[in-house]
Amino acid sequence: MALLTIRTYPDPVLREIASPVRHITEKIHTLSSDMLETMKLSNGAGLAANQVGVPIRLIVIDAHLNQDNRPLILINPEIIEMESEIIAEEGCLSVPHYYEFIKRAKRVFVRAMDMDQKTVEINCEGLLAKAFQHEIDHLNGILFIDHLSPVKKGIFKKQYNKIKK
Ligand code: NI
């Protein structure tokens, strides 16, 4: 296994719209286990492939968010339904040392493919629902800071530039 470098804002790869995965190759197997390892060592709850510089539609989510306590590795995940709203604190490995309250759907219904090319459907709330919305946003080139109000985004930019220096 290899530890991957996590790209941080404003790296342009984080703004790329990730391409669908058509074939689950050996390379994708290796990438997904490296992503899991990298996420764990960074204490992240989830990671999208563009965060490690590979703009393809692949996400991993940590075991502690999943009911059966196994990490999720999902290909081409899509949010099919969302319901109601909740405001909760978020952070991102690609936006280090910054946390803010973000409005998300409370419940989501997600369809994806697992590494055996089987369709997976997950109906969830709570931390897992938040993680799905955050990680699928990454695949569309969206960061959690994009959900901030213009005022808060201005504050973020000032703070973040200080951290970066
Ligand atoms: Ni993130």
mmCIF file of N, CA and C in Angstrom, residues 35 46-54 56 58-60 134-136 138-139:
data_model
loop_
_atom_site.group_PDB
_atom_site.id
_atom_site.type_symbol
_atom_site.label_atom_id
_atom_site.label_comp_id
_atom_site.label_asym_id
_atom_site.label_seq_id
_atom_site.Cartn_x
_atom_site.Cartn_y
_atom_site.Cartn_z
ATOM 1 N N MET A 35 -6.385 4.849 -1.040
ATOM 2 C CA MET A 35 -7.221 5.952 -0.537
ATOM 3 C C MET A 35 -7.721 5.666 0.876
ATOM 4 N N GLY A 46 -14.004 10.482 5.056
ATOM 5 C CA GLY A 46 -14.254 10.092 3.673
ATOM 6 C C GLY A 46 -13.218 10.730 2.772
ATOM 7 N N LEU A 47 -13.125 10.203 1.558
ATOM 8 C CA LEU A 47 -12.154 10.757 0.610
ATOM 9 C C LEU A 47 -12.663 10.486 -0.806
ATOM 10 N N ALA A 48 -12.525 11.485 -1.675
ATOM 11 C CA ALA A 48 -12.902 11.318 -3.083
ATOM 12 C C ALA A 48 -11.618 11.285 -3.907
ATOM 13 N N ALA A 49 -11.669 10.562 -5.036
ATOM 14 C CA ALA A 49 -10.442 10.352 -5.813
ATOM 15 C C ALA A 49 -9.796 11.655 -6.280
ATOM 16 N N ASN A 50 -10.598 12.668 -6.605
ATOM 17 C CA ASN A 50 -9.932 13.925 -7.027
ATOM 18 C C ASN A 50 -9.067 14.533 -5.927
ATOM 19 N N GLN A 51 -9.360 14.203 -4.672
ATOM 20 C CA GLN A 51 -8.535 14.736 -3.583
ATOM 21 C C GLN A 51 -7.118 14.157 -3.584
ATOM 22 N N VAL A 52 -6.930 13.036 -4.271
ATOM 23 C CA VAL A 52 -5.569 12.500 -4.403
ATOM 24 C C VAL A 52 -5.084 12.652 -5.846
ATOM 25 N N GLY A 53 -5.721 13.580 -6.569
ATOM 26 C CA GLY A 53 -5.237 13.952 -7.895
ATOM 27 C C GLY A 53 -5.719 13.073 -9.036
ATOM 28 N N VAL A 54 -6.718 12.209 -8.775
ATOM 29 C CA VAL A 54 -7.239 11.330 -9.829
ATOM 30 C C VAL A 54 -8.724 11.644 -10.039
ATOM 31 N N ILE A 56 -11.627 10.728 -11.051
ATOM 32 C CA ILE A 56 -12.582 9.692 -11.467
ATOM 33 C C ILE A 56 -13.612 9.535 -10.347
ATOM 34 N N LEU A 58 -14.910 7.907 -7.807
ATOM 35 C CA LEU A 58 -14.617 6.884 -6.795
ATOM 36 C C LEU A 58 -14.511 7.587 -5.448
ATOM 37 N N ILE A 59 -15.249 7.059 -4.457
ATOM 38 C CA ILE A 59 -15.167 7.616 -3.099
ATOM 39 C C ILE A 59 -14.959 6.484 -2.088
ATOM 40 N N VAL A 60 -14.345 6.819 -0.989
ATOM 41 C CA VAL A 60 -14.264 5.872 0.131
ATOM 42 C C VAL A 60 -14.819 6.580 1.368
ATOM 43 N N HIS A 134 -20.994 15.378 0.926
ATOM 44 C CA HIS A 134 -19.682 16.025 0.865
ATOM 45 C C HIS A 134 -18.794 15.375 -0.204
ATOM 46 N N GLU A 135 -18.739 14.031 -0.212
ATOM 47 C CA GLU A 135 -17.842 13.326 -1.142
ATOM 48 C C GLU A 135 -18.342 13.396 -2.580
ATOM 49 N N ILE A 136 -19.662 13.320 -2.769
ATOM 50 C CA ILE A 136 -20.201 13.398 -4.137
ATOM 51 C C ILE A 136 -20.032 14.828 -4.674
ATOM 52 N N HIS A 138 -17.412 16.592 -4.083
ATOM 53 C CA HIS A 138 -16.019 16.576 -4.564
ATOM 54 C C HIS A 138 -15.945 16.085 -6.003
ATOM 55 N N LEU A 139 -16.715 15.038 -6.323
ATOM 56 C CA LEU A 139 -16.677 14.472 -7.675
ATOM 57 C C LEU A 139 -17.201 15.468 -8.707
#
